[in-house]
Each structure stands twice: as structure tokens, then as C-alpha cells.
Short mmCIF file of C-alpha atoms and ligand atoms in Angstrom, two decimals:
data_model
loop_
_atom_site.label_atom_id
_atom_site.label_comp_id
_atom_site.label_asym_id
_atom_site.label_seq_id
_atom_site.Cartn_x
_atom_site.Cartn_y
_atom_site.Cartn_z
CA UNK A 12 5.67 -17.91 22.78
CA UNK A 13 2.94 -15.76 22.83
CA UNK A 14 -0.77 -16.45 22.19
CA UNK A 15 -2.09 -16.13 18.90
CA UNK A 16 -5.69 -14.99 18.10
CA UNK A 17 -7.57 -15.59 14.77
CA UNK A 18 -9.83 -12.37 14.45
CA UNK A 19 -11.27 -12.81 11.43
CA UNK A 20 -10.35 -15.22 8.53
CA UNK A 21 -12.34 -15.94 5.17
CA UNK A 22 -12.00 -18.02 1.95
CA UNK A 23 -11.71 -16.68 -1.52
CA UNK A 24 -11.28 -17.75 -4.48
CA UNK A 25 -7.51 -16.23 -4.24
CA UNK A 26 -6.84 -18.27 -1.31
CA UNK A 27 -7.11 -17.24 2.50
CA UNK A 28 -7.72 -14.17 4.19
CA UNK A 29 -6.33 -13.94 7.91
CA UNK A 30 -6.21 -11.25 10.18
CA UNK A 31 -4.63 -12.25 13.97
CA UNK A 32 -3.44 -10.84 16.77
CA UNK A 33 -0.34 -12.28 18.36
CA UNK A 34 0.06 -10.54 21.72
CA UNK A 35 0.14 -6.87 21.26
CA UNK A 36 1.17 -7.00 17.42
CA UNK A 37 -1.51 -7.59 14.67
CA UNK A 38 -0.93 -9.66 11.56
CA UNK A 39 -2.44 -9.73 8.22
CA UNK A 40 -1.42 -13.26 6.00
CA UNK A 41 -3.49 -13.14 2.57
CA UNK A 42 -3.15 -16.12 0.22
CA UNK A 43 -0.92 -17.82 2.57
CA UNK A 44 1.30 -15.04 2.32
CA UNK A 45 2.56 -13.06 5.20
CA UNK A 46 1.92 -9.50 3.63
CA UNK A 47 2.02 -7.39 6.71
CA UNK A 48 2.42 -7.33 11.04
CA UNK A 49 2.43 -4.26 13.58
CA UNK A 50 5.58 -4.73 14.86
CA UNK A 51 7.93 -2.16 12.35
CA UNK A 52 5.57 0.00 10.45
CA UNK A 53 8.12 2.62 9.71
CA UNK A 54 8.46 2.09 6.21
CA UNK A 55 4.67 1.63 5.55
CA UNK A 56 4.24 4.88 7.22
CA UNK A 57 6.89 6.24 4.62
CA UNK A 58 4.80 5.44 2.11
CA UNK A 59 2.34 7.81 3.54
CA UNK A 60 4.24 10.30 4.13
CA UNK A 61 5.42 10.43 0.19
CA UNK A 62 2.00 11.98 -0.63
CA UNK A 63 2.84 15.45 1.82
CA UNK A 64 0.94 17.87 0.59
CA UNK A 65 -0.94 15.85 -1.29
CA UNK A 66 -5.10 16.60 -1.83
CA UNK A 67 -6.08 13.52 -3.46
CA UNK A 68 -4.36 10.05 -2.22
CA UNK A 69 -5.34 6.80 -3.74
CA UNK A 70 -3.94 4.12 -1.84
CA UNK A 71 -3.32 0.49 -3.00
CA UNK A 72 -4.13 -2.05 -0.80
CA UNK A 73 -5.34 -0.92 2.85
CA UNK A 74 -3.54 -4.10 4.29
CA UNK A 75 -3.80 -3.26 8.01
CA UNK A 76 -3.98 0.66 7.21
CA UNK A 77 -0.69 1.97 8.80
CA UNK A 78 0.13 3.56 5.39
CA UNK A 79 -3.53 5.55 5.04
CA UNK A 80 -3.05 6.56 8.86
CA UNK A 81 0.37 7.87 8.00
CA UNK A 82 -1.13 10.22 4.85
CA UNK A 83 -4.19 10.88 7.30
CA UNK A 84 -1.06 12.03 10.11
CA UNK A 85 0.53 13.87 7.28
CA UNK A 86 -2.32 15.99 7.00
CA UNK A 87 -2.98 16.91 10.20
CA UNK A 88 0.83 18.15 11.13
CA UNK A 89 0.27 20.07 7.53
CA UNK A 90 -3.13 21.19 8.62
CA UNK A 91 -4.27 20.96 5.03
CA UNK A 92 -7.52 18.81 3.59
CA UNK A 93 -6.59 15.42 2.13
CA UNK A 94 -9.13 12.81 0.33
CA UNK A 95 -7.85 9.32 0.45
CA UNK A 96 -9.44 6.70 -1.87
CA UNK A 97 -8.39 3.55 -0.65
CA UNK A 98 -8.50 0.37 -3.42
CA UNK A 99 -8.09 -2.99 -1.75
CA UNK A 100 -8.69 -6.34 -3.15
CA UNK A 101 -10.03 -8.46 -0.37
CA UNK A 102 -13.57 -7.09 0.30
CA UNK A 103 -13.78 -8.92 4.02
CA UNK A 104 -10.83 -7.22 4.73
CA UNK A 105 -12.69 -3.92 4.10
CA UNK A 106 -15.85 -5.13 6.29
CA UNK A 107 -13.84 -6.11 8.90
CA UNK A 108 -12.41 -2.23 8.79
CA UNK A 109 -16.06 -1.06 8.53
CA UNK A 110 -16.50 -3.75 11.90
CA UNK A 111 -13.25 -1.77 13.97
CA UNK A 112 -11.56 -5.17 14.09
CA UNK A 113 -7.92 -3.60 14.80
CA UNK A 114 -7.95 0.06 15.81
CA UNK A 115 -5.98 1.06 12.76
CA UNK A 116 -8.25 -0.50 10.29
CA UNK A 117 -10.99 1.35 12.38
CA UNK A 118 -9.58 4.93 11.81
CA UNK A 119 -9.28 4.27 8.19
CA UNK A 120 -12.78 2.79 8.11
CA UNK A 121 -14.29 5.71 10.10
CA UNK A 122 -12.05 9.07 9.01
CA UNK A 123 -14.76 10.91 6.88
CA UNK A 124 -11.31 11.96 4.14
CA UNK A 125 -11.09 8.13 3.79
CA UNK A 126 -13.09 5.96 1.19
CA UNK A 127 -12.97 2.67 1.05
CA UNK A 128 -13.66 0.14 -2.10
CA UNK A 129 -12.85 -3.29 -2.38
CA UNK A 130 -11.55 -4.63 -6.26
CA UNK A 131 -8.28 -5.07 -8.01
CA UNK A 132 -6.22 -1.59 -7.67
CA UNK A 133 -4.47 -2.26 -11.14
CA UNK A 134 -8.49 -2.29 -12.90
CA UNK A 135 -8.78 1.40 -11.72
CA UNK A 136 -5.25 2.34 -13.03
CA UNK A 137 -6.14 1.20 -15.99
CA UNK A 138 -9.20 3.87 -16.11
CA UNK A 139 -11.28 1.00 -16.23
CA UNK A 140 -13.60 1.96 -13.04
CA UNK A 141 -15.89 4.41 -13.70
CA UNK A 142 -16.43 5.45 -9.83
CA UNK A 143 -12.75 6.49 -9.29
CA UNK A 144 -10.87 7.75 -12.86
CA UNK A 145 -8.54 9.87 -10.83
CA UNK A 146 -6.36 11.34 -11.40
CA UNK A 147 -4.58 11.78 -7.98
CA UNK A 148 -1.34 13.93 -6.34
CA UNK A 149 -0.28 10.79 -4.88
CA UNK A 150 -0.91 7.26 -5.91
CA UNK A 151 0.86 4.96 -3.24
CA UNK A 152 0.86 0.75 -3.84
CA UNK A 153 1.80 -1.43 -1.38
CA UNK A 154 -0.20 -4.87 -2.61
CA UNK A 155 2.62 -7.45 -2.50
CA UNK A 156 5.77 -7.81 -0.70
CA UNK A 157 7.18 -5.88 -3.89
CA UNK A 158 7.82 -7.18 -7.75
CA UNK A 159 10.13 -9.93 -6.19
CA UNK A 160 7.70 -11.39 -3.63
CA UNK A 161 3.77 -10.94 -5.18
CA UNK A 162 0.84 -12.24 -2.62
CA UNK A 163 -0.84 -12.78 -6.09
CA UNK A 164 0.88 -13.64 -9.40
CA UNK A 165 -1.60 -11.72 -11.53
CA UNK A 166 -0.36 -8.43 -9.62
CA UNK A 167 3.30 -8.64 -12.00
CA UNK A 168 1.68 -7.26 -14.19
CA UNK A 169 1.19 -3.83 -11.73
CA UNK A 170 5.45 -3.96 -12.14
CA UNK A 171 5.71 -3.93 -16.33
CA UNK A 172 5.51 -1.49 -17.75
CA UNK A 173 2.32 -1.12 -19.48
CA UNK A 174 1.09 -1.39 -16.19
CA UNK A 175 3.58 1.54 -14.62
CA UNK A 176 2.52 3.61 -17.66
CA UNK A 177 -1.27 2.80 -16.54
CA UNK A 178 -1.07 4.01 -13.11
CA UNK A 179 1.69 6.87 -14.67
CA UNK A 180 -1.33 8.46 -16.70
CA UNK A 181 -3.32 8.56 -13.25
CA UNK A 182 -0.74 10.86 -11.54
CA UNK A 183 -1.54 14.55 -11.81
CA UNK A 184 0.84 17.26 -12.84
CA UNK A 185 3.12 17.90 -9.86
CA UNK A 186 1.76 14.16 -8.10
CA UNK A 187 4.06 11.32 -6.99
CA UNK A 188 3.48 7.83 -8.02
CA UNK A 189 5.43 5.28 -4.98
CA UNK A 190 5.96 1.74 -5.04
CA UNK A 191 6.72 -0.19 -1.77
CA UNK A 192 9.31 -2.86 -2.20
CA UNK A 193 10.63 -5.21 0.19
CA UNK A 194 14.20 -4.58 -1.43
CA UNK A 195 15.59 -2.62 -4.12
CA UNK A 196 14.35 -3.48 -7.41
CA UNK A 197 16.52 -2.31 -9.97
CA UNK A 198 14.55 -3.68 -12.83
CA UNK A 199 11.34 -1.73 -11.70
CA UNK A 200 13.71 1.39 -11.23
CA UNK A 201 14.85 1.25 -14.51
CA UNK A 202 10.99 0.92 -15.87
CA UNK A 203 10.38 3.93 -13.77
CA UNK A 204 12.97 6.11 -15.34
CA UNK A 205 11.88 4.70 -18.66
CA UNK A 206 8.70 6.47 -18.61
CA UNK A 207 10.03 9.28 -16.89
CA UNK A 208 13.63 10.48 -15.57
CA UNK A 209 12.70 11.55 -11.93
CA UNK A 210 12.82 8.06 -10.75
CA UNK A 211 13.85 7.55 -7.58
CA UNK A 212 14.55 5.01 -5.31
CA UNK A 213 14.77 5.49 -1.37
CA UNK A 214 16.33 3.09 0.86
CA UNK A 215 14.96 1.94 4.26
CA UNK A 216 16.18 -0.04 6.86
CA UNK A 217 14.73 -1.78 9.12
CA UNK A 218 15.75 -3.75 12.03
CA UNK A 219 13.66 -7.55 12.74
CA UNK A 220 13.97 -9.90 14.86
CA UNK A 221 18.02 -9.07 15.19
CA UNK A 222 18.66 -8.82 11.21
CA UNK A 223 18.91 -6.02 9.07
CA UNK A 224 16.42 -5.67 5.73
CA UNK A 225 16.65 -3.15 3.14
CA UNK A 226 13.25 -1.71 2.16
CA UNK A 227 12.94 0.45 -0.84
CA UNK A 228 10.29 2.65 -1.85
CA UNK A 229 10.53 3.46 -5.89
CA UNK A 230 9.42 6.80 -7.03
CA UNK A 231 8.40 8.93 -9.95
CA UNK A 232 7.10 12.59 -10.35
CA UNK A 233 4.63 13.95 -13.05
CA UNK A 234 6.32 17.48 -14.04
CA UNK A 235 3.94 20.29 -13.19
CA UNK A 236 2.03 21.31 -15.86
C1 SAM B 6 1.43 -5.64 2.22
S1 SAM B 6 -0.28 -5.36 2.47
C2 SAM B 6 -0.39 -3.59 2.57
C3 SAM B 6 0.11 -3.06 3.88
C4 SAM B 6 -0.28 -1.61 4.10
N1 SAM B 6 0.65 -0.71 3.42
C5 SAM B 6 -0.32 -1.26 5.57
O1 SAM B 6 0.18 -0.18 5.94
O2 SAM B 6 -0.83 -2.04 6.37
C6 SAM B 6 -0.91 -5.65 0.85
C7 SAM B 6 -2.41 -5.46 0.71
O3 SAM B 6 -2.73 -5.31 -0.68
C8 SAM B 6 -3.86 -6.09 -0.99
N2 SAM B 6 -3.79 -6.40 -2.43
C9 SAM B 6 -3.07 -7.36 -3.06
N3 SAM B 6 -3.23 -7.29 -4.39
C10 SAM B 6 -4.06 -6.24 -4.63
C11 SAM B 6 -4.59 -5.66 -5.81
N4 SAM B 6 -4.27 -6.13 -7.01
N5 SAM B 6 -5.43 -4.59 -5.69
C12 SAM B 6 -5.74 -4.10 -4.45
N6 SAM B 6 -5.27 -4.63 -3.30
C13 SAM B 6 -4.43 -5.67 -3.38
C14 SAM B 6 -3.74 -7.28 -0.07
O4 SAM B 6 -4.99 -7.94 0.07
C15 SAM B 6 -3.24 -6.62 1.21
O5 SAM B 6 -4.31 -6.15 1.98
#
């Protein structure tokens, strides 16, 4: 068993806020929900990579920030300029970026294309935050362990499809709208390709702790203009 470090933790009206470190891996458990370790990032990272090419990113939660360093990565192996706005709900979890308490929450804390705010990502799809209306080339969410498994039960409502529409209108022409799911979700596919018919979904597995789990990222394109 290895030893397992509290570095940080906080109390909010949501419920807990824990960051740790067990060994080498770091793990983030928000509202007594395990939302996210170190030790397979690859689909996280796929999420970043969705918004290739992309020029403005807005990113939904930062979590421990392996999807922002991914669209950050994605820029510099396309050598092209990339601003990444960066909406997560826990505003500790933001200061302890801005304090460099895990390296990757550092980089996204201290990359000058990265902006970080703290509030509710689905508030600013809605158009309802003055300081970021958007609209960007990639929106990427990643708040909950997908519409099957929310870390807050308010959040369904990111999955219906008023909501989809919402952060649909936010997408420009050309941009990519991605939803991280910790398995297939046929009914948010179907709300996808309801609003418009390049939904996609794109399977990932991973390999933990011996077993097999099928990720799934859900997709939709805004036609170019
Ligand atoms: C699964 S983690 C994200 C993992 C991230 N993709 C990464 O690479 O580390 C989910 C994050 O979304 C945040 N979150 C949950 N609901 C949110 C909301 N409505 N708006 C913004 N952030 C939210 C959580 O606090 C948590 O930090």
C-alpha cells in the first residue's frame, strides 16, 4: 500500500474538495466523488487533442489539468497560437493551481495562453457571463464522470438538451463541441445529433487496475459558415 498525502482539501457548500498524492500518482475526489487520478490520462488528453487547430479553447472543468496541457501540447507540435479559457467550479482548486500544488495544475496556472476562472461552466454557456461570451473553436467538458455518473446533480442539466443547445450556440463556425464520458452514452448521442447530424461518438479504452473500461468522448461540429 502506498502512502497517501492530503495536499490540499477544503469545504464547500457542494461538499469536499481533495487533492492527494498517493505515491507518484495524484488524485483529485470533489464532493466525495472520485472525479480524476494521474495514473491513465490518455483519454483526458484526447479531449485536448479534439480542439487541433483550434485558436480559442474553453475548457470545462480544469480537474487536475491533463486535458488543458494536452490542447497546450497540441499547439506546440502545430506551432500555431492557442487561447485557452479554462471554467472550473471549485475556486480552491484554481488557487491551489495559482500555488503549483501538482506540476500539471502549475503549467496550466502559469502558461500565459491559459486563463483561469472559477464558477459554474454551464452559467457561461448559457451567455450568462459577461467576461467570457465566446464563442470558441473548441469547447471541451469534462465536469463529471459523464451524464451517467455526475460529481454534482445540478450538472444533468449540462446533458439535456437545452443545455447542449446552450453550449451548441457557443461553438463557432467550423468549432467542435466534446463531451467526456466515462462510457458510451447513447441518449446524449442521440441529443447531439438532434441539434445537429455530425455527432459523433469515439470510443476509448483504457486498461485499470487489470480491467478493461470503455471511455467515450461525444462530438458535434458547427458547419463552417
Ligand atoms: C473529472 S474532473 C476533470 C478532469 C480533467 N479533464 C483533467 O484532465 O484533469 C471534473 C472537474 O470539473 C469540475 N466541475 C464539476 N462541475 C462543474 C461545473 N458545473 N462547472 C465547472 N467545473 C465543474 C470539478 O470540480 C472537477 O475539477
Amino acid at each position: 500500500m502506498q502512502d497517501l498525502a492530503t495536499l490540499a482539501r477544503s469545504s464547500t457548500p457542494r461538499g469536499e474538495v481533495v487533492l492527494r498524492q498517493r505515491g507518484s500518482v495524484e488524485e483529485l475526489v470533489v464532493n466525495g466523488t472520485f472525479a480524476m487520478d494521474s495514473t491513465e490520462t490518455s483519454s483526458e488528453r484526447e479531449l485536448g487533442r479534439l480542439a487541433r487547430g483550434a485558436g480559442r479553447v474553453l475548457v470545462g472543468g480544469l480537474g487536475l489539468g491533463y486535458t488543458v496541457a494536452a490542447v497546450l501540447d497540441e499547439a506546440d507540435r502545430g506551432a500555431y497560437a492557442v487561447a485557452v479559457d479554462v471554467v472550473e467550479l471549485e475556486a480552491d482548486l484554481v488557487a491551489w493551481a495559482h500555488e503549483g500544488r501538482t506540476p500539471t495544475l502549475a503549467r496550466a496556472a502559469t502558461d500565459p495562453r491559459v486563463r483561469l476562472f472559477s464558477g459554474d461552466v454551464a452559467t457561461v454557456l448559457a451567455g450568462r457571463r459577461k467576461d467570457l461570451p465566446g464563442p470558441w473553436d473548441a469547447i471541451l467538458l469534462d465536469v463529471d464522470n459523464g451524464p451517467d455518473f455526475l460529481i454534482h446533480a445540478a450538472n444533468d442539466a449540462l446533458y439535456a438538451e437545452p443545455g447542449l443547445r446552450d453550449a451548441y450556440a457557443r461553438v463557432a463556425p467550423g468549432g467542435v463541441l466534446a463531451i467526456w464520458c466515462q462510457a458510451p452514452s447513447p441518449p446524449l448521442l442521440a441529443a447531439l445529433a438532434r441539434i445537429d447530424p455530425s455527432a459523433r461518438e469515439r470510443r476509448h479504452e483504457v486498461q485499470r487496475e487489470g480491467r478493461t473500461f470503455t471511455y467515450a468522448v461525444e462530438t458535434v461540429r458547427r458547419p463552417r459558415a
